PDB file of C-alpha atoms and ligand atoms in Angstrom:
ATOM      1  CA  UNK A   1     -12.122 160.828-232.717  1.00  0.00           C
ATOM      2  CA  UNK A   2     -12.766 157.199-232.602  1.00  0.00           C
ATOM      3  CA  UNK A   3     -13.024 155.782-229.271  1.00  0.00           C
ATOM      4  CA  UNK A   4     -10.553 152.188-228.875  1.00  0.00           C
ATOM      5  CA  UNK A   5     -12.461 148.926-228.102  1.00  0.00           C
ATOM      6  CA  UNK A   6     -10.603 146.287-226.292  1.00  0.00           C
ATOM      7  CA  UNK A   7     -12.395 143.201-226.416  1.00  0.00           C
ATOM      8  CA  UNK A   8     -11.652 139.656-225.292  1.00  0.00           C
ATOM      9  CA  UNK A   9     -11.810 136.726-226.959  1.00  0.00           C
ATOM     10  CA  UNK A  10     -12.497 133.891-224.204  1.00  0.00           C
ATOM     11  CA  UNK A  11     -13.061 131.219-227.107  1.00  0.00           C
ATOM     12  CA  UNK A  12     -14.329 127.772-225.633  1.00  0.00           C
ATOM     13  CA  UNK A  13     -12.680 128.272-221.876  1.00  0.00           C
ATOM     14  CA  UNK A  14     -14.278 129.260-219.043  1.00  0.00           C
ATOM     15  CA  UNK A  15     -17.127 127.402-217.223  1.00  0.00           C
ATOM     16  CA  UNK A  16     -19.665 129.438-215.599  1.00  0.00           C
ATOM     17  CA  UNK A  17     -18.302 129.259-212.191  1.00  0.00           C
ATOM     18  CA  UNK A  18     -14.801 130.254-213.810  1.00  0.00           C
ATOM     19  CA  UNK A  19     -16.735 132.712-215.651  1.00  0.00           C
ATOM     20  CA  UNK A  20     -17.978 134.529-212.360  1.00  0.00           C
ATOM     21  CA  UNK A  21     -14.582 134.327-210.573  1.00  0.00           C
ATOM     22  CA  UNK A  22     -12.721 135.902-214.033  1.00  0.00           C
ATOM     23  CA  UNK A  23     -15.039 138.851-213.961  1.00  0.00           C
ATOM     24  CA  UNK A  24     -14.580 139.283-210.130  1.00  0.00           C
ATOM     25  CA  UNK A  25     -11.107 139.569-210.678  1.00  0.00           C
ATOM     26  CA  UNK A  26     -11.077 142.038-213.756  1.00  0.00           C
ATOM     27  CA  UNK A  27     -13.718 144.246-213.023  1.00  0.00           C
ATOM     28  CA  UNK A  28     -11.736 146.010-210.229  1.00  0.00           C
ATOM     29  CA  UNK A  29      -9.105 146.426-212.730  1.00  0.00           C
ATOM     30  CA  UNK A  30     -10.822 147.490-215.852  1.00  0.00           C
ATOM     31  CA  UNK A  31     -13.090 149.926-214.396  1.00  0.00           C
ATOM     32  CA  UNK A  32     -11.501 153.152-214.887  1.00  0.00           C
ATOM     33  CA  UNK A  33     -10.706 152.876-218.364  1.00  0.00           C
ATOM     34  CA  UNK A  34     -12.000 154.927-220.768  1.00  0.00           C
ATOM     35  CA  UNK A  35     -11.645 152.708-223.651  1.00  0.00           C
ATOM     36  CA  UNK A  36     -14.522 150.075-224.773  1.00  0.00           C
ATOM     37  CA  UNK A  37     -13.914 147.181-223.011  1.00  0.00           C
ATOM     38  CA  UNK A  38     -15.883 144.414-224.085  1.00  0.00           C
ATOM     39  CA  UNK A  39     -15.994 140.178-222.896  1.00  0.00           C
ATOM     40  CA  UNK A  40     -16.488 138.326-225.901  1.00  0.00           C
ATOM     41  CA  UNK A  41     -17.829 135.069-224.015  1.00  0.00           C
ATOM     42  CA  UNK A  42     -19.107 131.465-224.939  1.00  0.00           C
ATOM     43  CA  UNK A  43     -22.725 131.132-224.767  1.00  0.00           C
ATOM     44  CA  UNK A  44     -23.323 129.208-221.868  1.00  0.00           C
ATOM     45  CA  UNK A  45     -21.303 132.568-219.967  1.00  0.00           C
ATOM     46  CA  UNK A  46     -23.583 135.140-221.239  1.00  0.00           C
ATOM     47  CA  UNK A  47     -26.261 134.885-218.348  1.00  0.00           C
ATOM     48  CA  UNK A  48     -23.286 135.182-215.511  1.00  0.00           C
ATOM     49  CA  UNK A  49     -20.892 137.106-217.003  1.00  0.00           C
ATOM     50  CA  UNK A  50     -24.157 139.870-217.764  1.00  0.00           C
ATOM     51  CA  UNK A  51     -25.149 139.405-214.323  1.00  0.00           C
ATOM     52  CA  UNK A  52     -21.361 139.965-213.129  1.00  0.00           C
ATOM     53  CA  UNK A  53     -21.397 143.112-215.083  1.00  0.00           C
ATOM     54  CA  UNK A  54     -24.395 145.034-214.993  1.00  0.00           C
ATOM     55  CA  UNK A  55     -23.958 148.171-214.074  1.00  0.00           C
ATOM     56  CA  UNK A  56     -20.184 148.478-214.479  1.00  0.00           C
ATOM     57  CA  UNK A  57     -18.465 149.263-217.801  1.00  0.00           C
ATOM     58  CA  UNK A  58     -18.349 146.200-219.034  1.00  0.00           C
ATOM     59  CA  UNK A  59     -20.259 145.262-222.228  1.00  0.00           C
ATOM     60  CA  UNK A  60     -20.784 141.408-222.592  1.00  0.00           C
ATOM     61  CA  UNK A  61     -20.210 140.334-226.268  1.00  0.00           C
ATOM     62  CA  UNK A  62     -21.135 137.096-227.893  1.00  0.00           C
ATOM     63  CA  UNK A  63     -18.933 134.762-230.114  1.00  0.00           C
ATOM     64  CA  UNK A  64     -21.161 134.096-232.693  1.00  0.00           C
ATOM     65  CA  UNK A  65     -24.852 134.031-233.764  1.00  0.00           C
ATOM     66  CA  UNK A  66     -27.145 132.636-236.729  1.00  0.00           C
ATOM     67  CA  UNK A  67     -28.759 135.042-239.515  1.00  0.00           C
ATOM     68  CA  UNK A  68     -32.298 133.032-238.875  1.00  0.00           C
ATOM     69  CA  UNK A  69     -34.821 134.817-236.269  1.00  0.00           C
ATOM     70  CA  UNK A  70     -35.828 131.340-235.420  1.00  0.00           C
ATOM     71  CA  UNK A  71     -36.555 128.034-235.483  1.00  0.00           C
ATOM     72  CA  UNK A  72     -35.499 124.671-236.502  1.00  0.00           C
ATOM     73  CA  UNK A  73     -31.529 125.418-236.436  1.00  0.00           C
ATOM     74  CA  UNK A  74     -30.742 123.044-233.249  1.00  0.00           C
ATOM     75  CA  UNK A  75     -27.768 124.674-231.444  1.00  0.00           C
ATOM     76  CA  UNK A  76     -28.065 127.812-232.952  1.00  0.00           C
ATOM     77  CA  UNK A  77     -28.431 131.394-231.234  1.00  0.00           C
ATOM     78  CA  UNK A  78     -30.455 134.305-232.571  1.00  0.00           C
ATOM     79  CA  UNK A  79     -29.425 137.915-232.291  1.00  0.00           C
ATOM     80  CA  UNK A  80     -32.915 138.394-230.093  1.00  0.00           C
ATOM     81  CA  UNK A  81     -31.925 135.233-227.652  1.00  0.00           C
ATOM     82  CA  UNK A  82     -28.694 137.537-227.471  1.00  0.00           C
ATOM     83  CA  UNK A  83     -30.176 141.165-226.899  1.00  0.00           C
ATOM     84  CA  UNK A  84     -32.820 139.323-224.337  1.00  0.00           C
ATOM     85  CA  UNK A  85     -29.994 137.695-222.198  1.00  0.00           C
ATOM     86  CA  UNK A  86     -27.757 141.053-222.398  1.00  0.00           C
ATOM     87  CA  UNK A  87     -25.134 141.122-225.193  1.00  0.00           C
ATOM     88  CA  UNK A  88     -24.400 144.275-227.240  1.00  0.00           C
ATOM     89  CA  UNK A  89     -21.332 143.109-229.103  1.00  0.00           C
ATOM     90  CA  UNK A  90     -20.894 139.850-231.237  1.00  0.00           C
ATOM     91  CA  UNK A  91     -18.206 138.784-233.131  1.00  0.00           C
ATOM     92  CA  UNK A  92     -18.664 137.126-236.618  1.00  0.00           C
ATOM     93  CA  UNK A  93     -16.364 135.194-239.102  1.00  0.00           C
ATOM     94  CA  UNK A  94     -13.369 134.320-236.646  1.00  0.00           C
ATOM     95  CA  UNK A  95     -10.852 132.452-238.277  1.00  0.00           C
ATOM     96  CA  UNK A  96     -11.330 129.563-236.213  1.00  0.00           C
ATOM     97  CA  UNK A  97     -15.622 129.181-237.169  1.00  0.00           C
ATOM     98  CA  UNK A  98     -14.182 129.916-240.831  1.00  0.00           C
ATOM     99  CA  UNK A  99     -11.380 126.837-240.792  1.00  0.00           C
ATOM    100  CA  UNK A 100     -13.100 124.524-238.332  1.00  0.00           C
ATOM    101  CA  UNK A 101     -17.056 125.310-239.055  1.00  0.00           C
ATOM    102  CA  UNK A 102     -16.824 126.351-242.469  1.00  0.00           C
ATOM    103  CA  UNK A 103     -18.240 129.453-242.539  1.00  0.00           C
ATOM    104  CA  UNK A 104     -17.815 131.501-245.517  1.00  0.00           C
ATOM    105  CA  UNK A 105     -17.808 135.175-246.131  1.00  0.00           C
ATOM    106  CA  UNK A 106     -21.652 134.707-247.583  1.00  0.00           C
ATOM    107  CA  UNK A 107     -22.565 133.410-244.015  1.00  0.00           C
ATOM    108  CA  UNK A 108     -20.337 136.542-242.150  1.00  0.00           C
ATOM    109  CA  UNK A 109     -22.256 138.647-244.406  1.00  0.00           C
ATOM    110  CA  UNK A 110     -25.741 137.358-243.307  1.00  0.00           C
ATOM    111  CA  UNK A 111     -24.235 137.310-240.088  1.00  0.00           C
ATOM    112  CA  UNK A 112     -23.662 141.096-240.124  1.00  0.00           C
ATOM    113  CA  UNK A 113     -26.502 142.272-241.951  1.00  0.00           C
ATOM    114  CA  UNK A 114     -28.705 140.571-239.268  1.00  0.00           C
ATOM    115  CA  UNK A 115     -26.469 141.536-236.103  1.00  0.00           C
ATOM    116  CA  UNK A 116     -27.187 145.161-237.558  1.00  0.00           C
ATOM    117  CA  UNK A 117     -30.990 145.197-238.052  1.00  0.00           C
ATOM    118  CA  UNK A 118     -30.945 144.092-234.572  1.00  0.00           C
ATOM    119  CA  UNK A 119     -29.222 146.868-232.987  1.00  0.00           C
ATOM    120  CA  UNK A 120     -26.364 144.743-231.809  1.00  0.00           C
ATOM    121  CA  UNK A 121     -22.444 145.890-232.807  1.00  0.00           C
ATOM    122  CA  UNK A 122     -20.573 143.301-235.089  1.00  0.00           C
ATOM    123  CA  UNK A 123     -16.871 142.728-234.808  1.00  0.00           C
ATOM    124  CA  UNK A 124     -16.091 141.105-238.441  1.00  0.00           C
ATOM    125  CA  UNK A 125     -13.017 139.348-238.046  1.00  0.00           C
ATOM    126  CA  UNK A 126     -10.881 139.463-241.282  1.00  0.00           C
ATOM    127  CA  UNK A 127      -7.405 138.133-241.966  1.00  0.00           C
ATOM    128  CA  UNK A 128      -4.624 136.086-244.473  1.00  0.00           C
ATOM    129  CA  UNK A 129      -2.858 133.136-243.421  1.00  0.00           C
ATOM    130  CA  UNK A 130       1.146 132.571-243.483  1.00  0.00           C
ATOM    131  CA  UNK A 131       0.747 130.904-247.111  1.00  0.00           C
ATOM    132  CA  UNK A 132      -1.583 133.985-248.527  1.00  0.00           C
ATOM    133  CA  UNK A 133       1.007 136.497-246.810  1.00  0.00           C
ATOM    134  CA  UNK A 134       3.676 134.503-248.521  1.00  0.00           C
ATOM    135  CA  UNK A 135       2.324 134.994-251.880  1.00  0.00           C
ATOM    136  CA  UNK A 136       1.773 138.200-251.649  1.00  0.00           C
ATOM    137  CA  UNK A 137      -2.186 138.175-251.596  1.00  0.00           C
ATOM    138  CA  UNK A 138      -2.850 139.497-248.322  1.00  0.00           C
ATOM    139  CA  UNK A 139      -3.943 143.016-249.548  1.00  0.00           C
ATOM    140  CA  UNK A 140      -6.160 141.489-252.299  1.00  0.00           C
ATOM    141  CA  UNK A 141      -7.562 138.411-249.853  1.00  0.00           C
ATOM    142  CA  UNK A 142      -8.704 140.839-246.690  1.00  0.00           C
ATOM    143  CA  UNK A 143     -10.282 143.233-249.471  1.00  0.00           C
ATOM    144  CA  UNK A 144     -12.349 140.717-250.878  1.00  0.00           C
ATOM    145  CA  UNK A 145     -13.399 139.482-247.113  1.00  0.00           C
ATOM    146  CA  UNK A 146     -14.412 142.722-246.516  1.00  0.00           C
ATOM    147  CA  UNK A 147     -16.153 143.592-249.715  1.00  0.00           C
ATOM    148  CA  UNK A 148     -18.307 140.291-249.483  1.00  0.00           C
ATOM    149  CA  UNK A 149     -19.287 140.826-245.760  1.00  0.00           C
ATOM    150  CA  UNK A 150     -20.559 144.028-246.411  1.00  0.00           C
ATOM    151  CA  UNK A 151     -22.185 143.416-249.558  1.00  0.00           C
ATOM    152  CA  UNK A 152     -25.813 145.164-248.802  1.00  0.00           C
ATOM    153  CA  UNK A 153     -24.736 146.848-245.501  1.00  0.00           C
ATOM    154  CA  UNK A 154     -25.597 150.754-245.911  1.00  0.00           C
ATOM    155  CA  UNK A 155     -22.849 153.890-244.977  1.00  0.00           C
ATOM    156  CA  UNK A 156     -24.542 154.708-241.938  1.00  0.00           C
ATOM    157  CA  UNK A 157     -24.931 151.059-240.812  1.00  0.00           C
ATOM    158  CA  UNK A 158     -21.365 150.499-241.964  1.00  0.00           C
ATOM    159  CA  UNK A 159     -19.686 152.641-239.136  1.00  0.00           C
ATOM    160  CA  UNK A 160     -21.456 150.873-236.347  1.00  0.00           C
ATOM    161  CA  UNK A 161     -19.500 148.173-236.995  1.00  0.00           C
ATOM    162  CA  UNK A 162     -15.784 147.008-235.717  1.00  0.00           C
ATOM    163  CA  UNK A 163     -13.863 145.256-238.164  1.00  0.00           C
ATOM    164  CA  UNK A 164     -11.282 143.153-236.091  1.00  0.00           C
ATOM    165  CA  UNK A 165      -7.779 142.616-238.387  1.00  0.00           C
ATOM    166  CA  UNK A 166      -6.426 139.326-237.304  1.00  0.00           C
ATOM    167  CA  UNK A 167      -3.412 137.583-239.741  1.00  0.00           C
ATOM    168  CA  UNK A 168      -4.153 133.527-239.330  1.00  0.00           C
ATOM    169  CA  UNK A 169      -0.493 133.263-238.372  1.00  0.00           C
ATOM    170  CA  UNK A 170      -0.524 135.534-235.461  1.00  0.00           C
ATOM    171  CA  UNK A 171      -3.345 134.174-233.873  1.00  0.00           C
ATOM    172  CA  UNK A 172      -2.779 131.877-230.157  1.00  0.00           C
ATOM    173  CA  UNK A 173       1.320 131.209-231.878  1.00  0.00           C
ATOM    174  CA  UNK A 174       2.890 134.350-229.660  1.00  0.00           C
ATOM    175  CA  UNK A 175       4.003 135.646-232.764  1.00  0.00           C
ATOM    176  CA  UNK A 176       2.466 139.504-233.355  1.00  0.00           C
ATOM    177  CA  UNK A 177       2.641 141.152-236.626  1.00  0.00           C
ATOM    178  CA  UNK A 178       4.970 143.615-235.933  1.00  0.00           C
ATOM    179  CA  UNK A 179       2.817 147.085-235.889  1.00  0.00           C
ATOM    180  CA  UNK A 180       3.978 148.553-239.410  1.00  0.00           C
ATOM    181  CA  UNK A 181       2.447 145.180-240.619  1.00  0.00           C
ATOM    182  CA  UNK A 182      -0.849 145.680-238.743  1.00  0.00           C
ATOM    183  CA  UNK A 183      -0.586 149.444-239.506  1.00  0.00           C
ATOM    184  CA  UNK A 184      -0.593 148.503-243.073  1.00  0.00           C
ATOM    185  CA  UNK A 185      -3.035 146.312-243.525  1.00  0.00           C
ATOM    186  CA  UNK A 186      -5.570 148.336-241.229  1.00  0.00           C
ATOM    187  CA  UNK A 187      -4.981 150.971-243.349  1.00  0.00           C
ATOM    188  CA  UNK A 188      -5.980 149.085-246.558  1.00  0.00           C
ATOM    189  CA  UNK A 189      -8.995 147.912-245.116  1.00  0.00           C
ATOM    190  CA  UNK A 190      -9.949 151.650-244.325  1.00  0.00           C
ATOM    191  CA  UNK A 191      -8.847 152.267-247.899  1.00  0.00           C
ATOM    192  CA  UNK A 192     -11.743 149.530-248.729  1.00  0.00           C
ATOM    193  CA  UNK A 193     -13.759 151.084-246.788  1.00  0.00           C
ATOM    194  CA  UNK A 194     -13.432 154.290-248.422  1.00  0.00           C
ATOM    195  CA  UNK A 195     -13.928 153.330-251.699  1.00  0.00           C
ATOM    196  CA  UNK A 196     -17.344 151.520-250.815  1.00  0.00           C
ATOM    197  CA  UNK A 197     -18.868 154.172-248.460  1.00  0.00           C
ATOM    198  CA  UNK A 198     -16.587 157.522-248.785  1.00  0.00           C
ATOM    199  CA  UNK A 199     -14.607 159.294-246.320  1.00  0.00           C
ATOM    200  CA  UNK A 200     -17.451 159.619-243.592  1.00  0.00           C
ATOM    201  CA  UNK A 201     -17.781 155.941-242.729  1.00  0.00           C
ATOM    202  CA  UNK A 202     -14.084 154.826-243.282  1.00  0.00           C
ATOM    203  CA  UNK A 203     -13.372 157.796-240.776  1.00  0.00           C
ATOM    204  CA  UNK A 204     -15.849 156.344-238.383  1.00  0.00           C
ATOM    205  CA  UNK A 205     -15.463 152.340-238.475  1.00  0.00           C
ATOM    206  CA  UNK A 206     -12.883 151.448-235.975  1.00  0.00           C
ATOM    207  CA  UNK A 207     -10.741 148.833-236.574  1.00  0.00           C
ATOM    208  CA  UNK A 208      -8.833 146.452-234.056  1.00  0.00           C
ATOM    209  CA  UNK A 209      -6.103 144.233-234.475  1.00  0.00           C
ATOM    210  CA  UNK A 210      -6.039 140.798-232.898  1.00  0.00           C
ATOM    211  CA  UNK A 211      -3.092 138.348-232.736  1.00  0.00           C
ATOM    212  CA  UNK A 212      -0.834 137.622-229.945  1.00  0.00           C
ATOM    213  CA  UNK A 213      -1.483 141.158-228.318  1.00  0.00           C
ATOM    214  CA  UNK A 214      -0.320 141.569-225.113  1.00  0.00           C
ATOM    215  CA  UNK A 215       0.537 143.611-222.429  1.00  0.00           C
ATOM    216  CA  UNK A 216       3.966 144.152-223.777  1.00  0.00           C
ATOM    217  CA  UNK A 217       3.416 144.988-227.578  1.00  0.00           C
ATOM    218  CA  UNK A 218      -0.185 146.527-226.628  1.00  0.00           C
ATOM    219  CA  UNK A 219       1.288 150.384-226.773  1.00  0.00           C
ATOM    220  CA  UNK A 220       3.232 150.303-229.619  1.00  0.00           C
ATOM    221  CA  UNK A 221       0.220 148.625-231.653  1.00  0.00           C
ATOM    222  CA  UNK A 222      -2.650 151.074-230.518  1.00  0.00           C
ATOM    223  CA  UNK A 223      -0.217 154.140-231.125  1.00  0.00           C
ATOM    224  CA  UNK A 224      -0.877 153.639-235.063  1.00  0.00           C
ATOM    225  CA  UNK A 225      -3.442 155.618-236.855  1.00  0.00           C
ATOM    226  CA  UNK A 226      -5.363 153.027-238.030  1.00  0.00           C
ATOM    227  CA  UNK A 227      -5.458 150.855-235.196  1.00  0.00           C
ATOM    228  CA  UNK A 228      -8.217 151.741-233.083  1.00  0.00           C
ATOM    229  CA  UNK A 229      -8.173 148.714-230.491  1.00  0.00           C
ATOM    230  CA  UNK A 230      -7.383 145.087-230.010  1.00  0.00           C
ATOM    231  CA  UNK A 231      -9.311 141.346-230.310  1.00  0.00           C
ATOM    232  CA  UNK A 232      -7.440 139.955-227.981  1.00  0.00           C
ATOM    233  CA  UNK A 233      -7.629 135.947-227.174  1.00  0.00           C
ATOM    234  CA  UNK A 234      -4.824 134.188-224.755  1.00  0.00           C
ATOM    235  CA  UNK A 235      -4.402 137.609-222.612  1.00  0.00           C
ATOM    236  CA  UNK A 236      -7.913 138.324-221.660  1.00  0.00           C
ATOM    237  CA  UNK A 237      -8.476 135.448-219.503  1.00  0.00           C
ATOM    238  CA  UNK A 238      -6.155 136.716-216.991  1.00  0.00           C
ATOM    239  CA  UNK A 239      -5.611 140.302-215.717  1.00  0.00           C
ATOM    240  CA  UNK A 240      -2.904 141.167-218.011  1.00  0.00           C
ATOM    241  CA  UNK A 241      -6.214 142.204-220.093  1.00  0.00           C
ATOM    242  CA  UNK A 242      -6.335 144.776-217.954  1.00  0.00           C
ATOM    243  CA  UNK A 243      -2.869 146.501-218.535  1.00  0.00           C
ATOM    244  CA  UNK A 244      -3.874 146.022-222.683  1.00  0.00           C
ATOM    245  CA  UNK A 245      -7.434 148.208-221.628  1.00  0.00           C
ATOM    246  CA  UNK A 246      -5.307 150.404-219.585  1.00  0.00           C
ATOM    247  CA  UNK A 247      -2.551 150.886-221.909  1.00  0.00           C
ATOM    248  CA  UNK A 248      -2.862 154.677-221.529  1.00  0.00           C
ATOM    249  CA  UNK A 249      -2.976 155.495-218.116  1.00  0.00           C
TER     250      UNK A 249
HETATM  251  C1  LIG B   1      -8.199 135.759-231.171  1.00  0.00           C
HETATM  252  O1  LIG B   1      -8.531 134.600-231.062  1.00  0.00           O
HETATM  253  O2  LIG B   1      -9.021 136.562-231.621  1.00  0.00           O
HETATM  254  C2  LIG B   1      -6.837 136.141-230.791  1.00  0.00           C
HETATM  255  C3  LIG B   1      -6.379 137.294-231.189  1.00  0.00           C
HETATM  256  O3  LIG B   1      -6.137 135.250-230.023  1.00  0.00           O
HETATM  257  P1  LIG B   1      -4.673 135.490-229.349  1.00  0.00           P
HETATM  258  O4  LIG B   1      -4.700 136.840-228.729  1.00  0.00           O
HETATM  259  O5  LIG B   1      -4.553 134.392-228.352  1.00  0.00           O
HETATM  260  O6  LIG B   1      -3.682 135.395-230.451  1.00  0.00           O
END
């Protein structure tokens, strides 16, 4: 049985002092759940939002990090610098870093390989845009995401890891892939899964989908097989995140 992880995307909003006052209001409202619930927060958060948190059930995830240890990488962060200040979740290879900071799937796949010898858990974001759906590449392009981001990653390392299933076109636009779409293409990436690792890890990596979930299409989305929890962006910075982590109650 794999246990659903809702995390939140808070992408670049939030100052600290908004930070503190967010997880003041959520944390009432989240804390029953028995999913994962995760805030995936910008870097200057971490410190309050972990401080907000600790003890609750609330795991405070980062939005990136860099593959070095240390060093001369001005306005980097290191997977230690993460650990140290709190974080046990970080996601890697959003499609925003990959369009605006050109990150490739060579640098995701540093990314993970590093986020795993640390002992922190990666959420590898993955997904086509409207012109690759069009074409009819989508199977073929999230494949080959996946297959390069894992390229050296062992089976048992494999499914500590969330892969997060987010189509370009449904992310911050309002418009969801409908969840035979996101079914589908979940499925597929299990299927990749499979075929690199064998039934064992593609039976234990979860993966979410992300784009435009809300509290309204939330149910119908996590009721699929292969969908085993949600990325979600615009709706966690207000507490309709917490009808998406409550979706079963
Ligand atoms: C995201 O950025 O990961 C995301 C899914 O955003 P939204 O929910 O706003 O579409």
């Amino acid at each position: 049985m794999r246990k659903k992880i809702i995390a939140g995307n808070w992408k670049m909003n939030m100052t600290p002092s908004e930070a503190r006052e967010l997880c003041r209001t959520l944390l009432p409202l989240v804390k029953d759940a028995d999913t994962e619930v995760v805030f995936c927060v910008p870097a200057i958060d971490i410190v309050p939002v972990a401080e907000e948190v600790k003890g609750t059930n609330i795991h405070v995830g980062a939005e990136n990090l860099y593959f070095e240890d240390k060093g001369a990488y001005t306005g980097e962060i290191s997977a230690d610098m993460l650990l140290d200040s709190g974080v046990t979740h970080v996601i890697m290879g959003h499609s925003e870093r990959r369009g605006y900071f050109h990150e490739t799937d060579e640098d995701i796949n540093r990314k993970l390989r590093k986020a795993l010898e640390k002992g922190l858990t990666p959420i590898v974001c993955c997904g086509e845009s409207l012109e690759q759906r069009e074409q009819g590449i989508c199977f073929d392009w999230v494949r080959m995401q996946i297959k390069i981001a894992f390229r050296g990653v062992s089976a048992e390392d494999a499914k500590r890891v969330v892969i997060a299933y987010e189509p370009i076109w449904a992310i911050g636009t309002g418009k969801t892939a409908t969840a035979e779409q996101a079914q589908e293409v979940c499925k597929a990436i299990r299927d990749c899964i499979r075929e690199l690792y064998g039934d064992d890890t593609a039976e234990a990596i979860r993966i979410q989908y992300g784009g435009s979930m809300n509290a309204g299409n939330c149910r119908e989305l996590l009721a699929k097989p292969d969908i085993d929890g949600g990325l979600i962006g615009g709706a966690s910075l207000k507490a309709e995140f917490a009808e998406i982590v409550n979706y079963n109650k």
